[in-house]
mmCIF file with all atom_site columns, C-alpha atoms in Angstrom:
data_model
loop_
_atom_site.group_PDB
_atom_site.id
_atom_site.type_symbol
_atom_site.label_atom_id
_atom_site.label_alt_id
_atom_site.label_comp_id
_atom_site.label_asym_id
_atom_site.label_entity_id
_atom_site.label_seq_id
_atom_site.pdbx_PDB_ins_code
_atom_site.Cartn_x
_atom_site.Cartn_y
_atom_site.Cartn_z
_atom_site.occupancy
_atom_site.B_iso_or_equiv
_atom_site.pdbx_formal_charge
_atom_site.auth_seq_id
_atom_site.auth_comp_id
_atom_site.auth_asym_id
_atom_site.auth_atom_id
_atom_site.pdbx_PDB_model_num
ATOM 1   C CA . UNK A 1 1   ? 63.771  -38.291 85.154 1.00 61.00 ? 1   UNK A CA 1
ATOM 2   C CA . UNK A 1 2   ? 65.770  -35.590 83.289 1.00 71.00 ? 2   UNK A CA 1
ATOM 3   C CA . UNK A 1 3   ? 63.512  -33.402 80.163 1.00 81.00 ? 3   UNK A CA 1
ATOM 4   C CA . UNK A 1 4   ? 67.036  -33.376 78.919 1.00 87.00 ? 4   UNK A CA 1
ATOM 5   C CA . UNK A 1 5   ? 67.169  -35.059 75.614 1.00 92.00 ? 5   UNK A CA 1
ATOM 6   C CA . UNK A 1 6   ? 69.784  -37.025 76.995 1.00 96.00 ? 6   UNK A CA 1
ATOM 7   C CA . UNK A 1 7   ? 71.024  -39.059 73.763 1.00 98.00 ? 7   UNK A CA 1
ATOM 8   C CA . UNK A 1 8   ? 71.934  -35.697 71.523 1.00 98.00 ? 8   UNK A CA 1
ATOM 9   C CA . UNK A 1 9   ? 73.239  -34.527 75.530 1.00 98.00 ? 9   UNK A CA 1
ATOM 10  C CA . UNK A 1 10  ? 75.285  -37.169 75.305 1.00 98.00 ? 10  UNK A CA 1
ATOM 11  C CA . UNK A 1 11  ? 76.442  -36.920 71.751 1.00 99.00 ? 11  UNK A CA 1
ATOM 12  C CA . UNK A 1 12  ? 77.749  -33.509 72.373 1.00 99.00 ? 12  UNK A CA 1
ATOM 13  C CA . UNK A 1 13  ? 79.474  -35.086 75.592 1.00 99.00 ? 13  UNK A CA 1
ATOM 14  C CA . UNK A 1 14  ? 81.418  -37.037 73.531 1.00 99.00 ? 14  UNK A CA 1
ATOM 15  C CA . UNK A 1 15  ? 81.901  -34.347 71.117 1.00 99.00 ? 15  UNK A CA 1
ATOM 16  C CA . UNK A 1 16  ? 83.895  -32.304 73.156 1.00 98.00 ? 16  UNK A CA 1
ATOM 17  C CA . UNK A 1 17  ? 85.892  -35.156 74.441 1.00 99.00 ? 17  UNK A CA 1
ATOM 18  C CA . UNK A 1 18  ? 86.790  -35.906 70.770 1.00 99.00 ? 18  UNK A CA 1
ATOM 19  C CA . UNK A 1 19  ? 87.940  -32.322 70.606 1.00 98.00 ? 19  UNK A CA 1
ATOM 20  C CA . UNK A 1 20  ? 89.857  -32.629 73.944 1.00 98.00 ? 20  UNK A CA 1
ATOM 21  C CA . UNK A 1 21  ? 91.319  -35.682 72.569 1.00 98.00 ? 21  UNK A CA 1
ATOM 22  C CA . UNK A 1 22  ? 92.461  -33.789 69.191 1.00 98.00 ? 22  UNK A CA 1
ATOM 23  C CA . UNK A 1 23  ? 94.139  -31.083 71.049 1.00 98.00 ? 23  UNK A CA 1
ATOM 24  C CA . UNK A 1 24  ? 96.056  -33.636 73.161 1.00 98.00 ? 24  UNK A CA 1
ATOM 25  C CA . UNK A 1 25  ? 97.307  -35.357 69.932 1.00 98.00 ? 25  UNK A CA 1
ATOM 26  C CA . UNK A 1 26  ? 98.317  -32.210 68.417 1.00 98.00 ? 26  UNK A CA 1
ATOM 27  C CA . UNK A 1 27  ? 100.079 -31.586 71.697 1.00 97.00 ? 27  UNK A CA 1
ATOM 28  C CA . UNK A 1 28  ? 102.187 -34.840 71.161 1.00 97.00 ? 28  UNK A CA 1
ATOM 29  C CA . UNK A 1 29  ? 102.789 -34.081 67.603 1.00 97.00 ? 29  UNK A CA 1
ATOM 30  C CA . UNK A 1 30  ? 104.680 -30.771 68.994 1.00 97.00 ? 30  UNK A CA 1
ATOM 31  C CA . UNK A 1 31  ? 107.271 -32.391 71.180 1.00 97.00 ? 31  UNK A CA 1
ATOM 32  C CA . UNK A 1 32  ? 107.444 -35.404 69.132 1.00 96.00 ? 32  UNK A CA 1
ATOM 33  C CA . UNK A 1 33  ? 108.091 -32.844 65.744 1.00 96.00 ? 33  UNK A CA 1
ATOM 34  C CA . UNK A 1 34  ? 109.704 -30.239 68.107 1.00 97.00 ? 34  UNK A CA 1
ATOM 35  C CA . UNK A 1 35  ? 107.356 -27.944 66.982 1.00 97.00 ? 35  UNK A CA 1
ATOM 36  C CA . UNK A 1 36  ? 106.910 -25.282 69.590 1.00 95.00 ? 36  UNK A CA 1
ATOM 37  C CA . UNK A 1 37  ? 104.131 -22.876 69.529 1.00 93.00 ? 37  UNK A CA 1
ATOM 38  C CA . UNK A 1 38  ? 103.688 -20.484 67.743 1.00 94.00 ? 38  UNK A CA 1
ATOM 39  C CA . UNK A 1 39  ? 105.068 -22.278 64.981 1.00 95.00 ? 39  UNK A CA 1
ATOM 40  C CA . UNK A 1 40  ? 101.767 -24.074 62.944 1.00 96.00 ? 40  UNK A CA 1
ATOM 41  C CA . UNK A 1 41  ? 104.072 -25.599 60.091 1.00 97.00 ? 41  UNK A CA 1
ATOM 42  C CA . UNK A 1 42  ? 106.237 -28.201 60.264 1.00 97.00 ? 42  UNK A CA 1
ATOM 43  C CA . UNK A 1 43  ? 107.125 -31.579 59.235 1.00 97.00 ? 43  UNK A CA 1
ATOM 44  C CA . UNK A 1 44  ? 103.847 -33.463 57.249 1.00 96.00 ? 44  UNK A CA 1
ATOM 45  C CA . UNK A 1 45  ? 102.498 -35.684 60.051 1.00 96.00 ? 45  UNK A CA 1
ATOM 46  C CA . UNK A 1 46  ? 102.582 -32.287 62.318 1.00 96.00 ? 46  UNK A CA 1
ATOM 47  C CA . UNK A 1 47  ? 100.226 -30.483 59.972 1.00 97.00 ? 47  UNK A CA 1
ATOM 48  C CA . UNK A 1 48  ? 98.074  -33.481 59.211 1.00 98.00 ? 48  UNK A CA 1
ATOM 49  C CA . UNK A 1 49  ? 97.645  -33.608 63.207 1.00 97.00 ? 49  UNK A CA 1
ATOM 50  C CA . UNK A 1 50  ? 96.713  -29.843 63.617 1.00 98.00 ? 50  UNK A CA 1
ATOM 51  C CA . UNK A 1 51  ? 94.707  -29.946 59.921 1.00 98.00 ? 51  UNK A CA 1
ATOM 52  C CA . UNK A 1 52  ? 92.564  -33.182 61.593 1.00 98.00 ? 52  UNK A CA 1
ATOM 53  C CA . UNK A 1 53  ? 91.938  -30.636 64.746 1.00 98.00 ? 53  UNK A CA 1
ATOM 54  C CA . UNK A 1 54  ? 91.257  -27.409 63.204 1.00 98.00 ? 54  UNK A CA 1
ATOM 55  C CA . UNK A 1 55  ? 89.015  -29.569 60.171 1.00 98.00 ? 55  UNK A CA 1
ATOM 56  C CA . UNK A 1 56  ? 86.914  -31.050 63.222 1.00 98.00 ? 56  UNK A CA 1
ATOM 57  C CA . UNK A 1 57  ? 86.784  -28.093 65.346 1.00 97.00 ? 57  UNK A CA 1
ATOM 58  C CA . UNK A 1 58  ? 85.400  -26.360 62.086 1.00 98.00 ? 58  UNK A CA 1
ATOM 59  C CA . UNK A 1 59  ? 82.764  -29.030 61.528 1.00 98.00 ? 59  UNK A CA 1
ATOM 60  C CA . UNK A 1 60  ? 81.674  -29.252 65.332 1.00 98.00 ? 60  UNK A CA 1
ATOM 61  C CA . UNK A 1 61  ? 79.920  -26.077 65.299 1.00 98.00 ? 61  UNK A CA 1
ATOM 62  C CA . UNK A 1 62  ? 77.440  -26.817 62.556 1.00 99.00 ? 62  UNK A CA 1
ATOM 63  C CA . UNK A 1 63  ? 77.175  -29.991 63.508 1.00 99.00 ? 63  UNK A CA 1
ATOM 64  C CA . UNK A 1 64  ? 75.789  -29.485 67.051 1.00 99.00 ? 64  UNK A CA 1
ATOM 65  C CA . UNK A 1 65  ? 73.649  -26.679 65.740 1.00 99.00 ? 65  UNK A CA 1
ATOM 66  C CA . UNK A 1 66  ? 71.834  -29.195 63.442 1.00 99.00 ? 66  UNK A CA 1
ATOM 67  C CA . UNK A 1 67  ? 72.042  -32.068 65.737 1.00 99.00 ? 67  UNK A CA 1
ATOM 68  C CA . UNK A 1 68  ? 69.806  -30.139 68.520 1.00 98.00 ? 68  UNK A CA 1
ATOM 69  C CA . UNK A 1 69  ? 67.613  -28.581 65.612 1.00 98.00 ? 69  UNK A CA 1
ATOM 70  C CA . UNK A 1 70  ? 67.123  -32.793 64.309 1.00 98.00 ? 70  UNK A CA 1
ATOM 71  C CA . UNK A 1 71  ? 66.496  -33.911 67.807 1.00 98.00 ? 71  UNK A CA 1
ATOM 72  C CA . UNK A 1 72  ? 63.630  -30.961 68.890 1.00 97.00 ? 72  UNK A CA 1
ATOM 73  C CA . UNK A 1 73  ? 62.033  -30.915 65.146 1.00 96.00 ? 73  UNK A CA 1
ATOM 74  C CA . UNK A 1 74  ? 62.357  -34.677 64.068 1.00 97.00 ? 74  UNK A CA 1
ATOM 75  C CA . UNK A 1 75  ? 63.863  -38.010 66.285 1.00 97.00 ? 75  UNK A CA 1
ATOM 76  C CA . UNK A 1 76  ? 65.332  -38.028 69.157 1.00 98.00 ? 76  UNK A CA 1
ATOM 77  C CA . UNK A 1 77  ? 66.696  -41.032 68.886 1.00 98.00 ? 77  UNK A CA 1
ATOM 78  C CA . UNK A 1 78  ? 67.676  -40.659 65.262 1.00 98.00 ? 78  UNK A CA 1
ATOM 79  C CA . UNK A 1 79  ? 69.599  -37.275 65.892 1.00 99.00 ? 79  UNK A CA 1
ATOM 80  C CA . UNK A 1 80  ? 71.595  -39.717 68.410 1.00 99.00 ? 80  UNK A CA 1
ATOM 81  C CA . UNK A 1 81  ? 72.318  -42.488 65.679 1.00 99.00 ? 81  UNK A CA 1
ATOM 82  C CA . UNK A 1 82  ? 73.490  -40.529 63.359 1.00 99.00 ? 82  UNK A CA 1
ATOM 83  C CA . UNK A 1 83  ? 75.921  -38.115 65.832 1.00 99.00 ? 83  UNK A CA 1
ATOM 84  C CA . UNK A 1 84  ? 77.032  -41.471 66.745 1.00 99.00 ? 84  UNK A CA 1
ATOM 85  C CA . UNK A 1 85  ? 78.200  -42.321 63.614 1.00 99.00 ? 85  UNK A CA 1
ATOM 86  C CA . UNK A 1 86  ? 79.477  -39.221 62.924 1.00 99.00 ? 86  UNK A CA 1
ATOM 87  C CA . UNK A 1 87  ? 81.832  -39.263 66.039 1.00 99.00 ? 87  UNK A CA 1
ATOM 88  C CA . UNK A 1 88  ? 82.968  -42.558 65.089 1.00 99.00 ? 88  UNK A CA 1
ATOM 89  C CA . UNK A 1 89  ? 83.124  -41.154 61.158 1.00 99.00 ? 89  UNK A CA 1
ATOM 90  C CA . UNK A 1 90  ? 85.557  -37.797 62.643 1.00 99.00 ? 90  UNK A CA 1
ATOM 91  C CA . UNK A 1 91  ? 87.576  -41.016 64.448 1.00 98.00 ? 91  UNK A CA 1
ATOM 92  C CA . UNK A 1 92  ? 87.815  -42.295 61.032 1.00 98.00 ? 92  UNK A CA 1
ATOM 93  C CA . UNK A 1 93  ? 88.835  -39.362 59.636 1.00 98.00 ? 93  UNK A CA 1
ATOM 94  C CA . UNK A 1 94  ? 91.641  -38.547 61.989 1.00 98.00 ? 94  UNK A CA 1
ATOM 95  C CA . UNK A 1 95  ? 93.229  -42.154 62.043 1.00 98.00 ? 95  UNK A CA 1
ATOM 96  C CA . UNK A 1 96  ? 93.370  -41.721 58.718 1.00 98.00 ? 96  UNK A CA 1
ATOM 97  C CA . UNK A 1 97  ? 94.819  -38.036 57.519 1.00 98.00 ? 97  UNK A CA 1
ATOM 98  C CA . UNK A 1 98  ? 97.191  -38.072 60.426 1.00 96.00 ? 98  UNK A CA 1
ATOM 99  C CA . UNK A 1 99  ? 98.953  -41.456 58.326 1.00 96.00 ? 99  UNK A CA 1
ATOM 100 C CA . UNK A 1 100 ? 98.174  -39.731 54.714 1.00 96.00 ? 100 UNK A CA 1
ATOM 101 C CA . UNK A 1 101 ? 96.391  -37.045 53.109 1.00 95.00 ? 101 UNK A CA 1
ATOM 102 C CA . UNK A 1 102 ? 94.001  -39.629 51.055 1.00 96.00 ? 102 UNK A CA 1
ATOM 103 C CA . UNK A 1 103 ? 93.684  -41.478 54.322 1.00 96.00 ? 103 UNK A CA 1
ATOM 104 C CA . UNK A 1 104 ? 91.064  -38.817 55.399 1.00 97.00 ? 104 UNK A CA 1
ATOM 105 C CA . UNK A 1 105 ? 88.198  -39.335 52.422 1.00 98.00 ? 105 UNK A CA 1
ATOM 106 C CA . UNK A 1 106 ? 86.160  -42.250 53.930 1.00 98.00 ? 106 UNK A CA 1
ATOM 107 C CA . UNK A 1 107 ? 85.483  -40.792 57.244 1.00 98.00 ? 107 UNK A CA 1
ATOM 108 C CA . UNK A 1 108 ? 85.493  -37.315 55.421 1.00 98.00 ? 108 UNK A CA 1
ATOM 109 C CA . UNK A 1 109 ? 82.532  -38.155 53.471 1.00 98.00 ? 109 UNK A CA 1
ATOM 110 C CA . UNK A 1 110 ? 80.900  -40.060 56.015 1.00 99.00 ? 110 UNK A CA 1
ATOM 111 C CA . UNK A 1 111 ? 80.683  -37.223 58.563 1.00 99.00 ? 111 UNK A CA 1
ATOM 112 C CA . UNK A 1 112 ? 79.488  -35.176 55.131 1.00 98.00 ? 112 UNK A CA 1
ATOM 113 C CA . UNK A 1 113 ? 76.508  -37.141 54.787 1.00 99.00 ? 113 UNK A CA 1
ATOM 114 C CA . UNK A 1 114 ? 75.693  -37.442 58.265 1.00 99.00 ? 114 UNK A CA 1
ATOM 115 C CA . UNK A 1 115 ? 75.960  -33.926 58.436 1.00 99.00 ? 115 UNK A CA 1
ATOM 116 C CA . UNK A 1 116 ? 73.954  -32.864 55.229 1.00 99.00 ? 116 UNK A CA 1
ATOM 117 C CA . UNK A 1 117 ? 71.273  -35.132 56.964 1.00 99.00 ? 117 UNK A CA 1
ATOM 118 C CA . UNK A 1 118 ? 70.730  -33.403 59.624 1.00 99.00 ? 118 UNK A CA 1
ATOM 119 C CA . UNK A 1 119 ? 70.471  -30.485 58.002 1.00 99.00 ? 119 UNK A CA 1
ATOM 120 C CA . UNK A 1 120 ? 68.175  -31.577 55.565 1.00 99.00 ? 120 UNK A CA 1
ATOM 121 C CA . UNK A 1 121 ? 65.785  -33.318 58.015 1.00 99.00 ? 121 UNK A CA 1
ATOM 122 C CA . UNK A 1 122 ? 66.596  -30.277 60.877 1.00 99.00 ? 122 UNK A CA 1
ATOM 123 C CA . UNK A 1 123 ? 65.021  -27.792 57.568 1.00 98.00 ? 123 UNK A CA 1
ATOM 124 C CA . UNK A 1 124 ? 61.959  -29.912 56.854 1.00 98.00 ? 124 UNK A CA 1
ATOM 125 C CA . UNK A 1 125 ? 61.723  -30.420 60.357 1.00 97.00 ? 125 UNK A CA 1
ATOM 126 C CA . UNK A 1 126 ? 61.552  -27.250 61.242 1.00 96.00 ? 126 UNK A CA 1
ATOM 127 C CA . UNK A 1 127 ? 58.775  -26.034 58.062 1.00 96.00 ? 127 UNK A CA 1
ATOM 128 C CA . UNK A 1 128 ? 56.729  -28.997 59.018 1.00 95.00 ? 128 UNK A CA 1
ATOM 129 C CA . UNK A 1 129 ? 56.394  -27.616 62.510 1.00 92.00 ? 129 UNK A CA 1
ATOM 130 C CA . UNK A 1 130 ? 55.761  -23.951 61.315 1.00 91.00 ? 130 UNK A CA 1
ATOM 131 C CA . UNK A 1 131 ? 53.039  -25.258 59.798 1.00 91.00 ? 131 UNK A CA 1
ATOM 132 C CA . UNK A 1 132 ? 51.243  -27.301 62.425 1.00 86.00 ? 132 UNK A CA 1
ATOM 133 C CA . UNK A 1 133 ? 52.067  -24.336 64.700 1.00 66.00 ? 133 UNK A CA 1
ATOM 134 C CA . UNK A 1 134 ? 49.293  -21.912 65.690 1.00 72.00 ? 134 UNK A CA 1
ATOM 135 C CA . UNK A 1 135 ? 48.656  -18.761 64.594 1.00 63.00 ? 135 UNK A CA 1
ATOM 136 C CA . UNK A 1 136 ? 49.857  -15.678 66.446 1.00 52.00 ? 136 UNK A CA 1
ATOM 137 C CA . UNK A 1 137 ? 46.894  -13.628 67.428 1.00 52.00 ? 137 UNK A CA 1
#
């Protein structure tokens, strides 16, 4: 048996397929736009595609950070839930601003709230254990 905390492990497993999965689509969006890099602008769909991977690369980082803070400090088991929901919420997201700008908001302010969350609970977490820690001598 692994001392891995293997539910936020695999949360950020799937995390980085997500992003592997972004990059793809905004691979396709080039040849099907004939949008060849450099280039970063081009017709709407294109920059919805690369907005919906550079937004969720942005929002990984943070996310992760407080998603291992959650797990250590508070649940386990929580800190998988709600990463859960917010891959599913950054799915959300995607499906939605690659078809329209206003298609992004639901899973936009789902993954918000999941994310505030954590932060809130990885920030309490982390005071409540300061306090129950011992004294250095």
């Amino acid at each position: 048996m692994s001392v891995l905390p293997t539910g936020p492990a695999l949360v950020t497993v799937l995390t980085a397929i997500l992003m592997f999965g972004l990059a793809f689509q905004v691979g396709r969006a080039r040849i099907k736009h004939r949008v060849m890099p450099p280039q970063m602008t081009g017709p709407p769909e294109f920059e919805r595609t690369l907005r919906v991977q550079g937004n969720t690369l942005e929002s990984s980082v943070p996310f992760l950070a407080v998603l291992w803070v959650f797990a250590l400090t508070v649940s386990q088991v929580w800190a998988t839930v709600l990463g859960l929901v917010w891959i599913a919420a950054r799915v959300a997201y995607a499906v939605g601003y690659i078809r329209s700008a206003s298609g992004r908001l639901p899973g936009f302010m789902i993954s918000t709230l999941i994310f505030l969350a954590l932060m809130l609970g990885s920030l309490v977490g982390l005071l409540l254990d300061l306090t129950r820690s011992p004294s250095a001598p």
